[in-house]
Short mmCIF file of C-alpha atoms and ligand atoms in Angstrom, two decimals:
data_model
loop_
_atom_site.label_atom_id
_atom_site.label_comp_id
_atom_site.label_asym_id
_atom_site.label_seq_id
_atom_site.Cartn_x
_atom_site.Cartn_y
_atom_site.Cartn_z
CA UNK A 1132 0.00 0.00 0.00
CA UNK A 1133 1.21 2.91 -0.93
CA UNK A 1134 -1.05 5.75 0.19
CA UNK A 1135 -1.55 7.58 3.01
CA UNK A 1136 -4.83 6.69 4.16
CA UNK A 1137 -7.15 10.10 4.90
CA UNK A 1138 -8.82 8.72 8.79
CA UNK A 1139 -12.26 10.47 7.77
CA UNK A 1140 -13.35 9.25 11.33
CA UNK A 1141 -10.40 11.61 13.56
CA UNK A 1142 -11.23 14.66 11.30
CA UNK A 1143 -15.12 14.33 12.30
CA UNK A 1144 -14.32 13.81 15.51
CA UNK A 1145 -12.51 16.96 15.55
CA UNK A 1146 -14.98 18.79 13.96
CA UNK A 1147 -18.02 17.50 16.17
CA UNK A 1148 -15.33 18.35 19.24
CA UNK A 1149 -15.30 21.86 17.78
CA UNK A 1150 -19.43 22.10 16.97
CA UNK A 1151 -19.99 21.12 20.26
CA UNK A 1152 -17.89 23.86 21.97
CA UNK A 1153 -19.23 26.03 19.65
CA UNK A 1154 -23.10 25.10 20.79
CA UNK A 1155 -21.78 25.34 24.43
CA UNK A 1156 -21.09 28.97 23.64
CA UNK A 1157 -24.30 30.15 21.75
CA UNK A 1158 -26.05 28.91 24.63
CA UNK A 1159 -24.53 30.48 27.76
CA UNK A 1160 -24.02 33.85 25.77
CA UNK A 1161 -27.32 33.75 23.76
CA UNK A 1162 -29.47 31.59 25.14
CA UNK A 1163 -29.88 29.44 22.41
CA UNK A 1164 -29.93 25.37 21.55
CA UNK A 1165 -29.77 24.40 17.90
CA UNK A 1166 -32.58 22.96 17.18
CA UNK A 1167 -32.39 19.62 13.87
CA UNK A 1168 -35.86 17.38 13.12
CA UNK A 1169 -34.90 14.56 11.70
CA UNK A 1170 -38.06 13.13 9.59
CA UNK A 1171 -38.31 9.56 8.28
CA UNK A 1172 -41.13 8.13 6.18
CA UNK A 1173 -41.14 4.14 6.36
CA UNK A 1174 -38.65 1.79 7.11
CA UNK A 1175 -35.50 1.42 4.86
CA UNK A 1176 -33.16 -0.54 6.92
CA UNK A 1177 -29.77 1.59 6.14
CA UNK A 1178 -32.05 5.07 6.37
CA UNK A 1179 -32.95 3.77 9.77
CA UNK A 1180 -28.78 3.53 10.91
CA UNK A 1181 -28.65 6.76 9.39
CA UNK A 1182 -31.05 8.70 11.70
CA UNK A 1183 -30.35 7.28 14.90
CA UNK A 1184 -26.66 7.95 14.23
CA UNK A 1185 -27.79 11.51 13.41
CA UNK A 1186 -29.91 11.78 16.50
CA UNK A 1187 -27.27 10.27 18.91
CA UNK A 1188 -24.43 12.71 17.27
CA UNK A 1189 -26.87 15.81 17.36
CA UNK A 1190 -27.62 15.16 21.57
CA UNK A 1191 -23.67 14.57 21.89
CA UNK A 1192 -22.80 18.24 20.40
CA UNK A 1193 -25.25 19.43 22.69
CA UNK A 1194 -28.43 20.14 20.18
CA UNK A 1195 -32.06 19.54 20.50
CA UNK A 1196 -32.90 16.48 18.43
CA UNK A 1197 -36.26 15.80 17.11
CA UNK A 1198 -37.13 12.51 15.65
CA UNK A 1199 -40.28 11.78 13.45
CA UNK A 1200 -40.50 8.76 11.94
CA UNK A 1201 -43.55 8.50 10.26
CA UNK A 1202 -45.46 5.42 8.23
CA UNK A 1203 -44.57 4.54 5.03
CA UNK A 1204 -48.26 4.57 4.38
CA UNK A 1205 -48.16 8.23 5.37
CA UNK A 1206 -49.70 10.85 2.57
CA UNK A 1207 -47.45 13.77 0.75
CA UNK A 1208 -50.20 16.04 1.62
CA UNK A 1209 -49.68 14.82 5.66
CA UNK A 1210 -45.96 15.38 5.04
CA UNK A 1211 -45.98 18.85 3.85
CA UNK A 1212 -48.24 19.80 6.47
CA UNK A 1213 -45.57 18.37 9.39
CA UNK A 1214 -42.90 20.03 6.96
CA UNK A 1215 -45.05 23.79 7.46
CA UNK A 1216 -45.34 23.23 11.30
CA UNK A 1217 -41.63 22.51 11.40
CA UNK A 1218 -40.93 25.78 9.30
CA UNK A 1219 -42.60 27.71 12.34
CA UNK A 1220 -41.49 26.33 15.33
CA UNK A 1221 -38.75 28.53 16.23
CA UNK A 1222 -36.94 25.79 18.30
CA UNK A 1223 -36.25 23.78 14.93
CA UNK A 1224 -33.24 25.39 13.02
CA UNK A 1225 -32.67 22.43 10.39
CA UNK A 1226 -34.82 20.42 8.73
CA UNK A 1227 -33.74 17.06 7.38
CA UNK A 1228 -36.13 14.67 5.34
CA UNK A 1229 -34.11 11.85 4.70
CA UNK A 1230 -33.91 10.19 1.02
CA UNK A 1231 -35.26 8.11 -0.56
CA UNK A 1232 -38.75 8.54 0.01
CA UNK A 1233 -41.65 6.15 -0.42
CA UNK A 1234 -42.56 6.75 -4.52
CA UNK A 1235 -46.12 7.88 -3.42
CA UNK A 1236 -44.99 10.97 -2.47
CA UNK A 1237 -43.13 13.95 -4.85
CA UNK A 1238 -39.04 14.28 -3.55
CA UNK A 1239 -38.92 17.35 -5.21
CA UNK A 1240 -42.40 19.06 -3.96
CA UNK A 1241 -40.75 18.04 -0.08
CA UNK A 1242 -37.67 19.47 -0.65
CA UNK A 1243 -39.00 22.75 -1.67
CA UNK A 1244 -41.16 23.13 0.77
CA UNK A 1245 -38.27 23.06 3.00
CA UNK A 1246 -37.52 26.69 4.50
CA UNK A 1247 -34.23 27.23 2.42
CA UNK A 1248 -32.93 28.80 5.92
CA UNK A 1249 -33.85 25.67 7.29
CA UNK A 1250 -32.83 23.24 4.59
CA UNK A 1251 -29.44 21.71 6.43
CA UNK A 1252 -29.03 19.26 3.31
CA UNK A 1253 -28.42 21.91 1.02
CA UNK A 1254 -31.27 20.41 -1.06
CA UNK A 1255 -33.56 23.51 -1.65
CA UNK A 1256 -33.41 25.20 -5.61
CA UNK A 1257 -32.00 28.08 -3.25
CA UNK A 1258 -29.24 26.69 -1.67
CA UNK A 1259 -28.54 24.83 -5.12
CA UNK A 1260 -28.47 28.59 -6.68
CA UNK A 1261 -26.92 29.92 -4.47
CA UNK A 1262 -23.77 27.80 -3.71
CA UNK A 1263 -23.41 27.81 -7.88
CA UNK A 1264 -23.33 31.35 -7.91
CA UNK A 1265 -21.04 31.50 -4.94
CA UNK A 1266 -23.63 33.63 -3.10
CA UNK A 1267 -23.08 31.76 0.11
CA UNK A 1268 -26.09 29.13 0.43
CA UNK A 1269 -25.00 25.77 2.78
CA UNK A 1270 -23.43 23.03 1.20
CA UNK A 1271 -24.48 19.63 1.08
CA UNK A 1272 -23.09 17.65 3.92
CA UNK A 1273 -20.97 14.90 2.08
CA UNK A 1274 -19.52 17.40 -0.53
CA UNK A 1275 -18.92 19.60 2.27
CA UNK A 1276 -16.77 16.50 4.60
CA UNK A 1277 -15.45 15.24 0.99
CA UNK A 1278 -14.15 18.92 0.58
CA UNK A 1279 -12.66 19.05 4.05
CA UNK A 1280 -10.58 15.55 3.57
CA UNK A 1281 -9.06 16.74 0.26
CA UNK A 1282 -7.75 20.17 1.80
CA UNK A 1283 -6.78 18.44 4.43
CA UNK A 1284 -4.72 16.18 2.54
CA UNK A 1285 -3.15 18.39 -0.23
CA UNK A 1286 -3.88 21.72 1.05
CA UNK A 1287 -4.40 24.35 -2.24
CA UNK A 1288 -5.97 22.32 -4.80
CA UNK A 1289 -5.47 25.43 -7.34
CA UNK A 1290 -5.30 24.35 -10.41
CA UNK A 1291 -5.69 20.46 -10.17
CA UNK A 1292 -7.20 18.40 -12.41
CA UNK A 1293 -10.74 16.95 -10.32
CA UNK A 1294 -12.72 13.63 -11.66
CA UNK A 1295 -15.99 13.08 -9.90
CA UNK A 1296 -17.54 9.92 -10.96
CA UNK A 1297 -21.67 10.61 -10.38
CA UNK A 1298 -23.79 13.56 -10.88
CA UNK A 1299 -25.98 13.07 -8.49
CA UNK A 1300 -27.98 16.07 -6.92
CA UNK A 1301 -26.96 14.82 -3.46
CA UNK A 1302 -23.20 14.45 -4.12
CA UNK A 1303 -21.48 14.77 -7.59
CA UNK A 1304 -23.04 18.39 -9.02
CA UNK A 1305 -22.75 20.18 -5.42
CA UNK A 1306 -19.26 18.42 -4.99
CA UNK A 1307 -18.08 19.42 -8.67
CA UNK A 1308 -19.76 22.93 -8.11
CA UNK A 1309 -17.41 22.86 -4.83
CA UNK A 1310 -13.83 21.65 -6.38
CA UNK A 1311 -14.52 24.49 -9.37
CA UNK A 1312 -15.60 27.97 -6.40
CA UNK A 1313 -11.75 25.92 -5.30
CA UNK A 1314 -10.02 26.65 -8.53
CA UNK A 1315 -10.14 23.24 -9.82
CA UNK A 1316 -10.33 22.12 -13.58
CA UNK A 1317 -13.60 19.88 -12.85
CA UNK A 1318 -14.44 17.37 -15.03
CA UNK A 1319 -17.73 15.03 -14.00
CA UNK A 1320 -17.78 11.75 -15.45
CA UNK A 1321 -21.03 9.48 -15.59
CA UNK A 1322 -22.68 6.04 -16.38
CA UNK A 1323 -22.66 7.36 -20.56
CA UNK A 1324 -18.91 8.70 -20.38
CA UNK A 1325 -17.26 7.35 -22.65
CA UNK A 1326 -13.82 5.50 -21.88
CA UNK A 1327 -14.30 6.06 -18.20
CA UNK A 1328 -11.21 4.95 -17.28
CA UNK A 1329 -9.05 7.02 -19.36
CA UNK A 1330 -10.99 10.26 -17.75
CA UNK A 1331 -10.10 9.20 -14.03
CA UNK A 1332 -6.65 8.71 -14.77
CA UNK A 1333 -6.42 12.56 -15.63
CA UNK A 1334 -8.13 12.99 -12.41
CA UNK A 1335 -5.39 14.46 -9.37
CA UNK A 1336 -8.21 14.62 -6.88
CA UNK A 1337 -10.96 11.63 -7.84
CA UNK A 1338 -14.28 11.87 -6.39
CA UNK A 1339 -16.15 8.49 -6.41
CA UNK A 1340 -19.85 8.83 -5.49
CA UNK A 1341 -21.89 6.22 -8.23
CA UNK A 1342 -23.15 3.95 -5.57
CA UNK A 1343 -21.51 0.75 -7.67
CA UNK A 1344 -19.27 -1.80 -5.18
CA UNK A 1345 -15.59 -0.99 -6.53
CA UNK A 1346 -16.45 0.00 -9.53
CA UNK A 1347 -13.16 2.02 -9.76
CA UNK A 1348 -9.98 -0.05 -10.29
CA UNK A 1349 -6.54 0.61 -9.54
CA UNK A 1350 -6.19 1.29 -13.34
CA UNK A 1351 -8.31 3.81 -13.26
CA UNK A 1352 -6.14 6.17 -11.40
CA UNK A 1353 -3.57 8.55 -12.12
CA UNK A 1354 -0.25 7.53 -9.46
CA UNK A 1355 0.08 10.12 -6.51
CA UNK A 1356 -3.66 11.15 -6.94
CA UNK A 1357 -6.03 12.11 -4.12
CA UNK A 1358 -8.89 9.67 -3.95
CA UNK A 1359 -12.59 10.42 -2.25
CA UNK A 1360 -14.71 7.50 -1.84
CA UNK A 1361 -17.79 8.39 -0.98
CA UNK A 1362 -19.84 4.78 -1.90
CA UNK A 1363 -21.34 3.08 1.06
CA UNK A 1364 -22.25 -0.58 -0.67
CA UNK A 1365 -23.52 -3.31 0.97
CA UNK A 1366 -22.03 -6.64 -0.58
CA UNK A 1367 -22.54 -10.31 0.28
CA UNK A 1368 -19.12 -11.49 1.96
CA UNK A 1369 -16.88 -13.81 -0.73
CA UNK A 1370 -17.41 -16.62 1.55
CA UNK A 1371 -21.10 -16.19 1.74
CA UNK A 1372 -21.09 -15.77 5.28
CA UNK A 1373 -23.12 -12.70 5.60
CA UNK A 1374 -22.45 -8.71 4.44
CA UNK A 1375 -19.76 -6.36 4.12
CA UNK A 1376 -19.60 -2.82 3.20
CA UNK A 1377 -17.50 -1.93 0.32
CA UNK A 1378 -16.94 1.50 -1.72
CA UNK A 1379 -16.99 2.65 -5.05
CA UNK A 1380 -13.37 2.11 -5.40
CA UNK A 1381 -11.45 -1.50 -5.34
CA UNK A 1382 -9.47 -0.35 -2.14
CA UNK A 1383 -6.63 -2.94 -2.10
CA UNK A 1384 -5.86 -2.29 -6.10
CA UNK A 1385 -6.03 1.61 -5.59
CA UNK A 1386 -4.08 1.93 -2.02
CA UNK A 1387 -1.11 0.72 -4.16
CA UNK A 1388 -1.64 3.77 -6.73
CA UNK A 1389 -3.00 6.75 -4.89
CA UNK A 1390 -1.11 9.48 -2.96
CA UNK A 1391 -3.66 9.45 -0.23
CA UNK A 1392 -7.33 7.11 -0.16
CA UNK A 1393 -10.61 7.20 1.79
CA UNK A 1394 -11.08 4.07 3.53
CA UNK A 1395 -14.64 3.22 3.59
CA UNK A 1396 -16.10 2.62 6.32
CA UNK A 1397 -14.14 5.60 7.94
CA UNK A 1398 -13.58 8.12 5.58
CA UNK A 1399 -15.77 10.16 3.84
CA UNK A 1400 -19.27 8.96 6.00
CA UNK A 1401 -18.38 10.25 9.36
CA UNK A 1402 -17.88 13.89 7.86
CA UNK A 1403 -21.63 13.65 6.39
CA UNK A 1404 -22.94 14.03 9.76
CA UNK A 1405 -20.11 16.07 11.28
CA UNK A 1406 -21.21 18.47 7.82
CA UNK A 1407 -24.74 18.16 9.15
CA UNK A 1408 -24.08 19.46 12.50
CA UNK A 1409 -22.16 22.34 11.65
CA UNK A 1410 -25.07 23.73 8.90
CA UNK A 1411 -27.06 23.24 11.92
CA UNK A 1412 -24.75 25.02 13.92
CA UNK A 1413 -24.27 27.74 11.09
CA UNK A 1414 -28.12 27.90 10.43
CA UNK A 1415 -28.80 28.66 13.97
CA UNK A 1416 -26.40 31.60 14.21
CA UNK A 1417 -27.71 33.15 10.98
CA UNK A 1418 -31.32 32.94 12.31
CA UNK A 1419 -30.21 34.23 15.77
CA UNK A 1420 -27.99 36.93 14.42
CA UNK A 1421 -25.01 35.80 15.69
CA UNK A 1422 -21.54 35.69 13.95
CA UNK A 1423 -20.55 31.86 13.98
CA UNK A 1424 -17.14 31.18 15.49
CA UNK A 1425 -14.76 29.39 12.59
CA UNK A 1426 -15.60 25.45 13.16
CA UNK A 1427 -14.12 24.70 10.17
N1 GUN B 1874 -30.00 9.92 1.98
C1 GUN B 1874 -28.72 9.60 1.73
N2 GUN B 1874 -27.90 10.64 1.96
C2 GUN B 1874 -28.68 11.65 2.38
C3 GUN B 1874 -28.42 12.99 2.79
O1 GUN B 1874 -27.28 13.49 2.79
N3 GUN B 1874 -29.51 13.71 3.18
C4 GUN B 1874 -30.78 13.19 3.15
N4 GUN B 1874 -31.77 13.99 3.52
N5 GUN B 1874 -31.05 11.96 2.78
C5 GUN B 1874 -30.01 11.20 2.40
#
């Protein structure tokens, strides 16, 4: 192995360390406990991990957390109408709906109906505007931690060549959008690229995010290069005995290539959630009128 692995887990450790001195602060000076509902519609094993991680990392930086999980039988009209109550209840300062949703009911009407001051994901058409235009507007949370590990490993990223694999609206546009407001030459590369390989080997920082186990090979990438794996894929074991999880990227294969590599689990995961605390954090202050102290 030759690369340096980037420990995803330490940095969001740090950075919930930091949130949660930060919260400590806003509420003996102000008065004030960020406020994130959480809402879930059904039962989707892996969104279910999701949300209690998010509400047990939310109480432990010293937030409100407020969990609805609601039936999957549940209408969109029933939805927007918790959505609208959450909007006005001044002790909520994010909103997260988490994805995907039950096909009944319209992902995009939820979204939008998301105060864009409240919208923690990033999701809302204003955020989305806004972070293209560079006119502030928060960040999605796993662009945002993705962001965070690559400055943290190679520190200006001025002119470097950036590959993201998926153009997602979740990951690969907002992390694309994010590598280019950093001076990158930003290429995204997709399921109808043609000669995929031959892209991500231009690719100094690559950006993995197609949801496809190891789809990337140790081919595929240019030596020295800074690789992001943001896939969270779970694979029946070789063996057969039971499940692993895996990433977009062939790890073994690509450790002996890369500069420095996202280990999955426990690299680019654990800064989604750290990400989601801090636009909690940030949204709070900006609805308060407080400066935020630098977390970052
Ligand atoms: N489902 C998978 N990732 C995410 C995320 O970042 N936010 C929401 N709301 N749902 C998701």
């Amino acid at each position: 192995m030759a690369a340096s692995l980037i420990d995803g887990k330490a940095t969001s450790q740090k950075l919930r360390e930091r949130i949660a001195t930060a919260v400590a602060r806003l509420k003996q000076d102000h008065g004030v406990t960020p406020g994130l509902a959480v809402v879930l519609v059904g039962e989707d094993p892996a969104s279910q991990i999701y949300v209690k991680n998010k509400a047990r990392q939310t109480l432990e930086a010293g937030m409100a957390s407020f969990e609805h999980r609601l039936s999957a039988a549940i209408t969109e009209a029933e939805l927007l109408s918790l959505i609208a109550k959450l909007n006005a209840d001044p002790a909520v300062h994010g909103i997260l709906v988490q994805l995907p949703l039950p096909a009944h009911i319209g992902e995009k009407a939820v979204i939008e109906s998301i105060s864009p001051g409240k919208d923690v994901d990033g999701f809302h058409p204003e955020n989305v505007g806004r972070v293209a235009t560079g006119e502030g507007g928060v960040v999605p949370c796993t662009p945002l931690g993705s962001l965070m590990l690559i400055k943290q490993a190679l520190g200006d990223i001025t002119g470097k060549n950036a590959v993201v694999i998926g153009r997602s609206n979740i990951v690969g546009k907002p992390m694309a959008q994010l590598l280019l407001a950093h001076h990158c030459t930003v290429t995204i590369a997709h399921s109808r690229t043609r000669d995929i390989a031959s892209v991500a080997r231009t690719a100094d920082i690559l950006v993995a995010a197609v949801g496809r186990p190891e789809m990337v090979k140790g081919d595929w990438i240019k030596p020295g290069a800074c690789v992001i794996d943001v896939g969270i894929n779970r694979v029946e074991k070789e063996d057969g005995q039971g499940h692993k999880v895996v990433g977009d990227v062939a790890f073994s294969e690509a450790s002996d290539v890369a500069g420095y590599i996202t280990p999955v689990p426990g690299g680019a995961g654990p800064m989604t959630i750290a990400c989601l605390l801090a636009n909690t954090y940030l949204s709070t202050c900006r609805t308060v009128g407080v400066p935020p102290v630098d977390i970052f």
